[in-house]
PDB file of C-alpha atoms and ligand atoms in Angstrom:
ATOM      1  CA  MET A1342     -14.777  10.220   6.311  1.00 86.00           C
ATOM      2  CA  ARG A1343     -12.256   7.637   5.583  1.00 98.00           C
ATOM      3  CA  ARG A1344      -8.973   8.031   7.772  1.00 98.00           C
ATOM      4  CA  PRO A1345      -5.934   8.700   6.232  1.00 98.00           C
ATOM      5  CA  ILE A1346      -3.379   6.357   6.130  1.00 98.00           C
ATOM      6  CA  ILE A1347       0.041   6.783   4.813  1.00 98.00           C
ATOM      7  CA  ALA A1348       2.370   3.506   4.549  1.00 99.00           C
ATOM      8  CA  GLY A1349       6.211   3.169   4.297  1.00 98.00           C
ATOM      9  CA  ASN A1350       7.113   0.560   1.611  1.00 98.00           C
ATOM     10  CA  TRP A1351      10.954   0.374   2.982  1.00 98.00           C
ATOM     11  CA  LYS A1352      11.251  -1.729  -0.134  1.00 98.00           C
ATOM     12  CA  MET A1353      14.471  -4.082  -0.026  1.00 98.00           C
ATOM     13  CA  ASN A1354      16.266  -0.983   2.277  1.00 98.00           C
ATOM     14  CA  LYS A1355      17.406  -1.025   5.894  1.00 98.00           C
ATOM     15  CA  THR A1356      19.219  -4.145   8.093  1.00 98.00           C
ATOM     16  CA  PRO A1357      17.840  -5.243  11.717  1.00 98.00           C
ATOM     17  CA  SER A1358      20.163  -2.112  12.652  1.00 98.00           C
ATOM     18  CA  GLU A1359      19.669   0.475  10.446  1.00 98.00           C
ATOM     19  CA  ALA A1360      15.478  -0.671  10.436  1.00 98.00           C
ATOM     20  CA  ALA A1361      16.465  -0.199  14.614  1.00 98.00           C
ATOM     21  CA  GLN A1362      17.458   3.282  13.990  1.00 98.00           C
ATOM     22  CA  LEU A1363      14.943   4.296  10.990  1.00 98.00           C
ATOM     23  CA  VAL A1364      12.229   3.579  13.744  1.00 98.00           C
ATOM     24  CA  LYS A1365      13.410   5.219  16.687  1.00 98.00           C
ATOM     25  CA  ASP A1366      14.030   8.156  14.834  1.00 98.00           C
ATOM     26  CA  LEU A1367      10.276   8.207  13.701  1.00 98.00           C
ATOM     27  CA  ILE A1368       8.551   7.809  16.964  1.00 98.00           C
ATOM     28  CA  PRO A1369       8.778  10.913  18.380  1.00 98.00           C
ATOM     29  CA  LEU A1370       8.205  13.089  14.671  1.00 98.00           C
ATOM     30  CA  VAL A1371       5.024  11.321  14.374  1.00 98.00           C
ATOM     31  CA  LYS A1372       3.588  10.761  17.921  1.00 98.00           C
ATOM     32  CA  ASP A1373       1.177  13.003  17.438  1.00 97.00           C
ATOM     33  CA  ALA A1374       0.015  12.151  14.147  1.00 98.00           C
ATOM     34  CA  ASP A1375      -3.783  10.918  13.887  1.00 97.00           C
ATOM     35  CA  ILE A1376      -4.079   9.235  11.040  1.00 98.00           C
ATOM     36  CA  ASP A1377      -2.698   5.505  10.295  1.00 98.00           C
ATOM     37  CA  VAL A1378       1.031   5.296  10.019  1.00 98.00           C
ATOM     38  CA  VAL A1379       2.453   2.538   8.581  1.00 99.00           C
ATOM     39  CA  VAL A1380       5.828   1.291   8.138  1.00 99.00           C
ATOM     40  CA  CYS A1381       6.320  -1.987   6.089  1.00 99.00           C
ATOM     41  CA  PRO A1382      10.013  -3.049   6.533  1.00 98.00           C
ATOM     42  CA  PRO A1383      11.763  -5.949   5.550  1.00 98.00           C
ATOM     43  CA  TYR A1384      10.742  -9.210   6.549  1.00 98.00           C
ATOM     44  CA  THR A1385      14.388 -10.015   8.245  1.00 98.00           C
ATOM     45  CA  ALA A1386      13.785  -6.149  10.546  1.00 98.00           C
ATOM     46  CA  LEU A1387       9.967  -7.051  10.980  1.00 98.00           C
ATOM     47  CA  TYR A1388      11.223  -8.617  14.612  1.00 98.00           C
ATOM     48  CA  THR A1389      13.100  -5.948  15.220  1.00 98.00           C
ATOM     49  CA  VAL A1390      10.787  -3.059  14.269  1.00 98.00           C
ATOM     50  CA  ALA A1391       7.454  -5.182  15.816  1.00 98.00           C
ATOM     51  CA  GLU A1392       9.029  -5.134  19.205  1.00 98.00           C
ATOM     52  CA  LEU A1393      10.311  -1.173  18.842  1.00 98.00           C
ATOM     53  CA  VAL A1394       6.478  -0.182  17.576  1.00 98.00           C
ATOM     54  CA  LYS A1395       4.979  -1.468  20.647  1.00 97.00           C
ATOM     55  CA  GLY A1396       2.405   1.405  22.572  1.00 97.00           C
ATOM     56  CA  THR A1397       3.222   3.904  19.528  1.00 98.00           C
ATOM     57  CA  ASN A1398       1.338   4.747  16.937  1.00 98.00           C
ATOM     58  CA  ILE A1399       2.831   3.383  14.559  1.00 98.00           C
ATOM     59  CA  LYS A1400       1.555  -0.135  13.177  1.00 98.00           C
ATOM     60  CA  LEU A1401       3.764  -2.800  10.953  1.00 98.00           C
ATOM     61  CA  GLY A1402       3.146  -3.772   7.601  1.00 99.00           C
ATOM     62  CA  ALA A1403       4.951  -6.583   5.317  1.00 99.00           C
ATOM     63  CA  GLN A1404       6.070  -6.368   1.751  1.00 98.00           C
ATOM     64  CA  ASN A1405       4.284  -9.469   0.868  1.00 98.00           C
ATOM     65  CA  VAL A1406       2.740 -12.620   2.238  1.00 98.00           C
ATOM     66  CA  HIS A1407       2.507 -16.294   0.125  1.00 98.00           C
ATOM     67  CA  PHE A1408      -1.159 -17.339  -0.106  1.00 98.00           C
ATOM     68  CA  GLU A1409      -0.408 -20.723   1.113  1.00 98.00           C
ATOM     69  CA  LYS A1410      -0.649 -21.860   5.310  1.00 96.00           C
ATOM     70  CA  SER A1411       2.162 -24.243   4.989  1.00 98.00           C
ATOM     71  CA  GLY A1412       4.829 -26.315   3.597  1.00 98.00           C
ATOM     72  CA  ALA A1413       7.066 -26.728   1.170  1.00 98.00           C
ATOM     73  CA  PHE A1414       7.395 -23.273  -0.457  1.00 98.00           C
ATOM     74  CA  THR A1415      11.201 -22.411  -0.079  1.00 98.00           C
ATOM     75  CA  GLY A1416      11.994 -18.623   0.559  1.00 97.00           C
ATOM     76  CA  GLU A1417       8.699 -18.030   1.188  1.00 98.00           C
ATOM     77  CA  VAL A1418       6.656 -16.640   4.418  1.00 98.00           C
ATOM     78  CA  SER A1419       3.341 -17.420   5.435  1.00 98.00           C
ATOM     79  CA  ILE A1420       0.295 -15.202   6.754  1.00 98.00           C
ATOM     80  CA  ASP A1421       0.897 -17.262  10.574  1.00 98.00           C
ATOM     81  CA  MET A1422       4.178 -15.820  10.480  1.00 98.00           C
ATOM     82  CA  LEU A1423       2.757 -12.411  10.193  1.00 98.00           C
ATOM     83  CA  LYS A1424       0.979 -12.371  12.387  1.00 98.00           C
ATOM     84  CA  GLU A1425       2.608 -13.289  15.450  1.00 98.00           C
ATOM     85  CA  LEU A1426       4.501 -11.057  15.235  1.00 98.00           C
ATOM     86  CA  GLY A1427       1.781  -7.825  14.661  1.00 98.00           C
ATOM     87  CA  VAL A1428       1.772  -7.714  11.492  1.00 98.00           C
ATOM     88  CA  GLU A1429      -1.500  -5.840  10.636  1.00 98.00           C
ATOM     89  CA  TYR A1430      -0.991  -4.550   7.051  1.00 99.00           C
ATOM     90  CA  ILE A1431       0.636  -6.752   3.514  1.00 99.00           C
ATOM     91  CA  ILE A1432       0.682  -4.920   0.794  1.00 99.00           C
ATOM     92  CA  ILE A1433       0.784  -7.058  -2.479  1.00 98.00           C
ATOM     93  CA  GLY A1434       0.463  -6.488  -5.992  1.00 98.00           C
ATOM     94  CA  HIS A1435       3.602  -4.187  -5.868  1.00 98.00           C
ATOM     95  CA  SER A1436       4.378  -3.157  -9.593  1.00 98.00           C
ATOM     96  CA  GLU A1437       7.752  -4.436  -9.040  1.00 98.00           C
ATOM     97  CA  ARG A1438       6.861  -7.784  -7.540  1.00 98.00           C
ATOM     98  CA  ARG A1439       4.500  -8.619 -10.779  1.00 98.00           C
ATOM     99  CA  GLN A1440       7.581  -6.915 -13.072  1.00 96.00           C
ATOM    100  CA  TYR A1441      10.199  -9.130 -11.679  1.00 97.00           C
ATOM    101  CA  PHE A1442       9.010 -11.976  -9.354  1.00 97.00           C
ATOM    102  CA  ASN A1443       5.833 -13.151 -11.236  1.00 96.00           C
ATOM    103  CA  GLU A1444       2.830 -11.514  -9.891  1.00 98.00           C
ATOM    104  CA  THR A1445      -0.574 -12.108 -11.381  1.00 98.00           C
ATOM    105  CA  ASP A1446      -3.664 -10.421 -10.747  1.00 98.00           C
ATOM    106  CA  GLU A1447      -4.510 -14.374  -9.505  1.00 98.00           C
ATOM    107  CA  THR A1448      -2.038 -14.445  -6.700  1.00 98.00           C
ATOM    108  CA  VAL A1449      -2.854 -10.993  -5.745  1.00 98.00           C
ATOM    109  CA  ASN A1450      -6.220 -12.292  -5.676  1.00 98.00           C
ATOM    110  CA  LYS A1451      -5.214 -15.361  -3.376  1.00 98.00           C
ATOM    111  CA  LYS A1452      -3.207 -13.278  -1.323  1.00 98.00           C
ATOM    112  CA  ALA A1453      -5.621 -10.692  -0.685  1.00 98.00           C
ATOM    113  CA  LYS A1454      -8.447 -13.568  -0.214  1.00 98.00           C
ATOM    114  CA  VAL A1455      -6.087 -14.823   2.826  1.00 98.00           C
ATOM    115  CA  ILE A1456      -5.174 -11.614   4.380  1.00 98.00           C
ATOM    116  CA  LEU A1457      -8.595 -10.755   4.640  1.00 98.00           C
ATOM    117  CA  GLU A1458      -9.717 -14.094   6.003  1.00 98.00           C
ATOM    118  CA  ASN A1459      -7.097 -13.328   9.024  1.00 98.00           C
ATOM    119  CA  GLY A1460      -8.024 -10.211   9.505  1.00 98.00           C
ATOM    120  CA  LEU A1461      -5.748  -8.348   8.298  1.00 98.00           C
ATOM    121  CA  THR A1462      -5.727  -5.737   5.396  1.00 98.00           C
ATOM    122  CA  PRO A1463      -3.900  -5.517   2.411  1.00 99.00           C
ATOM    123  CA  ILE A1464      -2.758  -2.746   0.490  1.00 99.00           C
ATOM    124  CA  ILE A1465      -3.328  -3.922  -3.456  1.00 99.00           C
ATOM    125  CA  CYS A1466      -1.436  -1.976  -5.601  1.00 98.00           C
ATOM    126  CA  VAL A1467      -2.062  -1.653  -8.818  1.00 98.00           C
ATOM    127  CA  GLY A1468      -0.751   1.189 -11.860  1.00 98.00           C
ATOM    128  CA  GLU A1469      -0.103   1.428 -15.623  1.00 97.00           C
ATOM    129  CA  SER A1470       2.941   1.572 -17.245  1.00 96.00           C
ATOM    130  CA  LEU A1471       3.524   4.667 -19.733  1.00 93.00           C
ATOM    131  CA  ASP A1472       2.530   3.576 -22.718  1.00 94.00           C
ATOM    132  CA  GLN A1473      -0.749   2.386 -21.075  1.00 96.00           C
ATOM    133  CA  ARG A1474      -1.181   6.064 -20.039  1.00 95.00           C
ATOM    134  CA  GLU A1475      -0.111   7.369 -23.175  1.00 93.00           C
ATOM    135  CA  LYS A1476      -2.932   5.282 -24.954  1.00 96.00           C
ATOM    136  CA  GLY A1477      -5.344   6.164 -22.606  1.00 96.00           C
ATOM    137  CA  VAL A1478      -6.242   2.894 -21.227  1.00 98.00           C
ATOM    138  CA  THR A1479      -4.988   4.114 -17.349  1.00 97.00           C
ATOM    139  CA  ASN A1480      -8.731   3.754 -16.645  1.00 98.00           C
ATOM    140  CA  ASP A1481      -9.929   0.887 -18.033  1.00 98.00           C
ATOM    141  CA  PHE A1482      -6.151  -0.953 -16.772  1.00 98.00           C
ATOM    142  CA  VAL A1483      -6.567  -0.126 -13.162  1.00 98.00           C
ATOM    143  CA  SER A1484      -9.990  -0.545 -12.819  1.00 98.00           C
ATOM    144  CA  MET A1485      -9.987  -4.134 -13.986  1.00 98.00           C
ATOM    145  CA  GLN A1486      -6.834  -5.124 -12.004  1.00 98.00           C
ATOM    146  CA  THR A1487      -8.955  -3.962  -9.228  1.00 98.00           C
ATOM    147  CA  LYS A1488     -11.497  -5.692  -9.890  1.00 98.00           C
ATOM    148  CA  LEU A1489      -9.676  -8.933 -10.134  1.00 98.00           C
ATOM    149  CA  ALA A1490      -7.736  -8.243  -6.799  1.00 98.00           C
ATOM    150  CA  LEU A1491     -11.066  -8.432  -5.795  1.00 98.00           C
ATOM    151  CA  ASN A1492     -12.776 -11.061  -7.110  1.00 98.00           C
ATOM    152  CA  GLY A1493     -15.207 -13.404  -5.407  1.00 98.00           C
ATOM    153  CA  ILE A1494     -14.231 -11.085  -2.007  1.00 98.00           C
ATOM    154  CA  ALA A1495     -17.657 -10.160  -0.014  1.00 98.00           C
ATOM    155  CA  GLY A1496     -18.261  -6.423   0.201  1.00 98.00           C
ATOM    156  CA  GLU A1497     -17.916  -6.078   4.040  1.00 98.00           C
ATOM    157  CA  ASP A1498     -13.942  -6.917   3.258  1.00 98.00           C
ATOM    158  CA  VAL A1499     -13.831  -5.175   0.401  1.00 98.00           C
ATOM    159  CA  LYS A1500     -15.025  -2.458   3.259  1.00 98.00           C
ATOM    160  CA  LYS A1501     -11.596  -2.630   4.604  1.00 98.00           C
ATOM    161  CA  VAL A1502      -9.095  -2.734   2.201  1.00 98.00           C
ATOM    162  CA  VAL A1503      -6.386  -0.198   1.106  1.00 98.00           C
ATOM    163  CA  ILE A1504      -5.883   0.315  -2.657  1.00 98.00           C
ATOM    164  CA  ALA A1505      -2.618   1.772  -3.486  1.00 98.00           C
ATOM    165  CA  TYR A1506      -2.766   3.719  -6.978  1.00 98.00           C
ATOM    166  CA  GLU A1507       0.927   3.643  -7.940  1.00 98.00           C
ATOM    167  CA  PRO A1508       1.844   5.044 -11.675  1.00 97.00           C
ATOM    168  CA  ILE A1509       4.612   2.494 -12.414  1.00 96.00           C
ATOM    169  CA  TRP A1510       6.302   5.722 -14.560  1.00 93.00           C
ATOM    170  CA  ALA A1511       5.908   7.449 -11.086  1.00 93.00           C
ATOM    171  CA  ILE A1512       7.896   4.981  -9.406  1.00 90.00           C
ATOM    172  CA  GLY A1513      11.283   6.022  -7.714  1.00 87.00           C
ATOM    173  CA  THR A1514      11.356   8.321 -10.645  1.00 88.00           C
ATOM    174  CA  GLY A1515      11.067  11.818  -8.787  1.00 83.00           C
ATOM    175  CA  LYS A1516       8.026  11.966 -11.707  1.00 82.00           C
ATOM    176  CA  THR A1517       4.431  12.280  -9.722  1.00 82.00           C
ATOM    177  CA  ALA A1518       0.910  12.333 -11.411  1.00 86.00           C
ATOM    178  CA  THR A1519      -0.088  15.671 -11.169  1.00 93.00           C
ATOM    179  CA  SER A1520      -2.446  16.121  -8.259  1.00 96.00           C
ATOM    180  CA  LYS A1521      -5.230  15.799 -10.744  1.00 96.00           C
ATOM    181  CA  GLU A1522      -4.552  13.033 -12.525  1.00 95.00           C
ATOM    182  CA  ALA A1523      -3.955  11.004  -9.507  1.00 97.00           C
ATOM    183  CA  ASN A1524      -7.600  11.699  -8.212  1.00 98.00           C
ATOM    184  CA  ASP A1525      -9.256  11.691 -11.294  1.00 98.00           C
ATOM    185  CA  THR A1526      -7.738   7.766 -11.604  1.00 98.00           C
ATOM    186  CA  ILE A1527      -8.678   6.815  -7.887  1.00 98.00           C
ATOM    187  CA  GLU A1528     -12.277   8.209  -8.900  1.00 98.00           C
ATOM    188  CA  ALA A1529     -12.035   5.748 -11.826  1.00 98.00           C
ATOM    189  CA  ILE A1530     -11.033   2.896  -9.503  1.00 98.00           C
ATOM    190  CA  ARG A1531     -13.609   4.075  -6.996  1.00 98.00           C
ATOM    191  CA  ASN A1532     -16.359   4.057  -9.822  1.00 98.00           C
ATOM    192  CA  ALA A1533     -14.871   0.384 -10.468  1.00 98.00           C
ATOM    193  CA  VAL A1534     -15.960  -1.047  -7.404  1.00 98.00           C
ATOM    194  CA  LYS A1535     -19.009   0.953  -6.961  1.00 98.00           C
ATOM    195  CA  ASP A1536     -20.425  -0.930 -10.345  1.00 97.00           C
ATOM    196  CA  VAL A1537     -19.295  -4.418  -8.664  1.00 97.00           C
ATOM    197  CA  TYR A1538     -20.672  -3.637  -5.084  1.00 98.00           C
ATOM    198  CA  GLY A1539     -22.041  -0.243  -4.775  1.00 98.00           C
ATOM    199  CA  GLU A1540     -21.612   3.091  -3.234  1.00 98.00           C
ATOM    200  CA  GLU A1541     -21.939   2.138   0.304  1.00 98.00           C
ATOM    201  CA  VAL A1542     -18.823  -0.241   0.014  1.00 98.00           C
ATOM    202  CA  SER A1543     -16.768   1.863  -2.730  1.00 98.00           C
ATOM    203  CA  GLU A1544     -16.891   5.252  -0.360  1.00 98.00           C
ATOM    204  CA  ALA A1545     -16.031   3.185   2.811  1.00 98.00           C
ATOM    205  CA  MET A1546     -12.974   1.825   0.681  1.00 98.00           C
ATOM    206  CA  ARG A1547      -9.584   3.908   0.928  1.00 98.00           C
ATOM    207  CA  ILE A1548      -7.622   4.574  -1.749  1.00 98.00           C
ATOM    208  CA  GLN A1549      -3.577   5.797  -1.587  1.00 98.00           C
ATOM    209  CA  TYR A1550      -1.566   7.148  -4.081  1.00 97.00           C
ATOM    210  CA  GLY A1551       2.314   6.232  -4.478  1.00 97.00           C
ATOM    211  CA  GLY A1552       4.425   7.197  -7.049  1.00 96.00           C
ATOM    212  CA  SER A1553       7.260   9.977  -5.683  1.00 94.00           C
ATOM    213  CA  MET A1554       5.038  11.198  -3.256  1.00 96.00           C
ATOM    214  CA  ASN A1555       7.494  13.220  -0.406  1.00 97.00           C
ATOM    215  CA  PRO A1556       7.478  15.928   2.154  1.00 97.00           C
ATOM    216  CA  LYS A1557       6.853  18.746  -1.376  1.00 97.00           C
ATOM    217  CA  ASN A1558       3.595  17.377  -2.585  1.00 96.00           C
ATOM    218  CA  ALA A1559       2.071  15.494  -0.053  1.00 97.00           C
ATOM    219  CA  THR A1560      -0.040  18.644   1.201  1.00 98.00           C
ATOM    220  CA  GLU A1561      -1.574  19.290  -2.694  1.00 97.00           C
ATOM    221  CA  LEU A1562      -2.092  15.277  -3.542  1.00 97.00           C
ATOM    222  CA  MET A1563      -3.751  14.280   0.073  1.00 98.00           C
ATOM    223  CA  ALA A1564      -5.713  17.559  -0.224  1.00 98.00           C
ATOM    224  CA  GLN A1565      -8.168  15.508  -3.351  1.00 98.00           C
ATOM    225  CA  LYS A1566     -11.296  14.649  -2.899  1.00 97.00           C
ATOM    226  CA  GLU A1567     -10.633  11.093  -3.538  1.00 98.00           C
ATOM    227  CA  ILE A1568      -7.040  10.588  -2.077  1.00 98.00           C
ATOM    228  CA  ASP A1569      -7.196   8.714   1.537  1.00 98.00           C
ATOM    229  CA  GLY A1570      -3.682   8.546   1.526  1.00 98.00           C
ATOM    230  CA  GLY A1571      -0.198   7.325   0.549  1.00 98.00           C
ATOM    231  CA  LEU A1572       2.461   4.433  -0.005  1.00 98.00           C
ATOM    232  CA  ILE A1573       5.481   6.192   0.038  1.00 98.00           C
ATOM    233  CA  GLY A1574       8.786   4.797  -0.966  1.00 98.00           C
ATOM    234  CA  GLY A1575      11.980   6.556  -1.052  1.00 97.00           C
ATOM    235  CA  ALA A1576      11.142   9.117   0.944  1.00 98.00           C
ATOM    236  CA  SER A1577       9.987   6.694   4.174  1.00 98.00           C
ATOM    237  CA  LEU A1578      13.333   5.785   4.206  1.00 98.00           C
ATOM    238  CA  LYS A1579      14.600   9.705   5.659  1.00 98.00           C
ATOM    239  CA  ALA A1580      12.522   9.559   9.478  1.00 98.00           C
ATOM    240  CA  GLU A1581      12.255  13.622   8.874  1.00 98.00           C
ATOM    241  CA  ASP A1582      10.886  12.993   5.529  1.00 98.00           C
ATOM    242  CA  PHE A1583       8.661  10.734   6.256  1.00 98.00           C
ATOM    243  CA  SER A1584       7.048  12.411   9.521  1.00 98.00           C
ATOM    244  CA  LYS A1585       6.919  15.633   7.003  1.00 98.00           C
ATOM    245  CA  VAL A1586       4.482  13.502   4.700  1.00 98.00           C
ATOM    246  CA  VAL A1587       2.311  12.137   7.615  1.00 98.00           C
ATOM    247  CA  LEU A1588       1.850  15.439   8.950  1.00 98.00           C
ATOM    248  CA  TYR A1589       0.614  16.572   5.269  1.00 96.00           C
TER     249      TYR A1589
HETATM  250  P1  13P B2893       8.846   6.116  -4.473  1.00 84.48           P
HETATM  251  O1  13P B2893       8.349   6.654  -3.361  1.00 84.48           O
HETATM  252  O2  13P B2893      10.088   5.641  -3.993  1.00 84.48           O
HETATM  253  O3  13P B2893       8.214   6.293  -5.878  1.00 84.48           O
HETATM  254  O4  13P B2893       7.827   4.756  -4.529  1.00 84.48           O
HETATM  255  C1  13P B2893       6.982   3.980  -4.651  1.00 84.48           C
HETATM  256  C2  13P B2893       6.533   2.849  -4.149  1.00 84.48           C
HETATM  257  O5  13P B2893       6.734   1.884  -5.020  1.00 84.48           O
HETATM  258  C3  13P B2893       6.240   2.946  -2.919  1.00 84.48           C
HETATM  259  O6  13P B2893       5.560   1.181  -2.662  1.00 84.48           O
END
């Protein structure tokens, strides 16, 4: 049985004081959740949120990391910096980073390796555009993104990876993939992993759905066989909404 994982991606929202308020409101609401609950604040709020979630069942995630250990990379943040703060999960390859900040399959792969070598968990985002879905190449495209992200990573490590399937056309649009569409694509991703690593690995790996997931649709999405969790944007910015998704 795969343990469900619901993560909030706060994107570029919340100052440190706003982040503190959100997580203070959230702690009592999700304290009884028997799943992995993760919040991913912006870098500038990580320290504040790290202090507040100590001793609770909420885990800390970051929204990106650089793949080099240290050095002359102005504006970037390293794995050691995140580790020292108590970060356990790191989102990489989000479609917004691929679209606006030059994230490529190659950098995603380098980042995944660094994260795993350091004992942390990458949440690797994959997902097709509307054009790709309409042309019928969704499964091929997300399978390729997944294989390239995992290239050169050993099966034992792949078991620890979390993949977030986020159709680009469903992000922040209020349009959700139907539970069947989401389940079918996630099944295709799992099969792609099975092709390379075998069934033991593919069955262990957790795959989330992301894209306008909210308190109204979480129950149905989470009931699907292949869906192991959610990566939540907009609905993670309000404690009550996020807690309802967590308690789906
Ligand atoms: P929304 O939930 O706002 O659609 O965002 C999804 C997402 O991109 C999470 O990473």
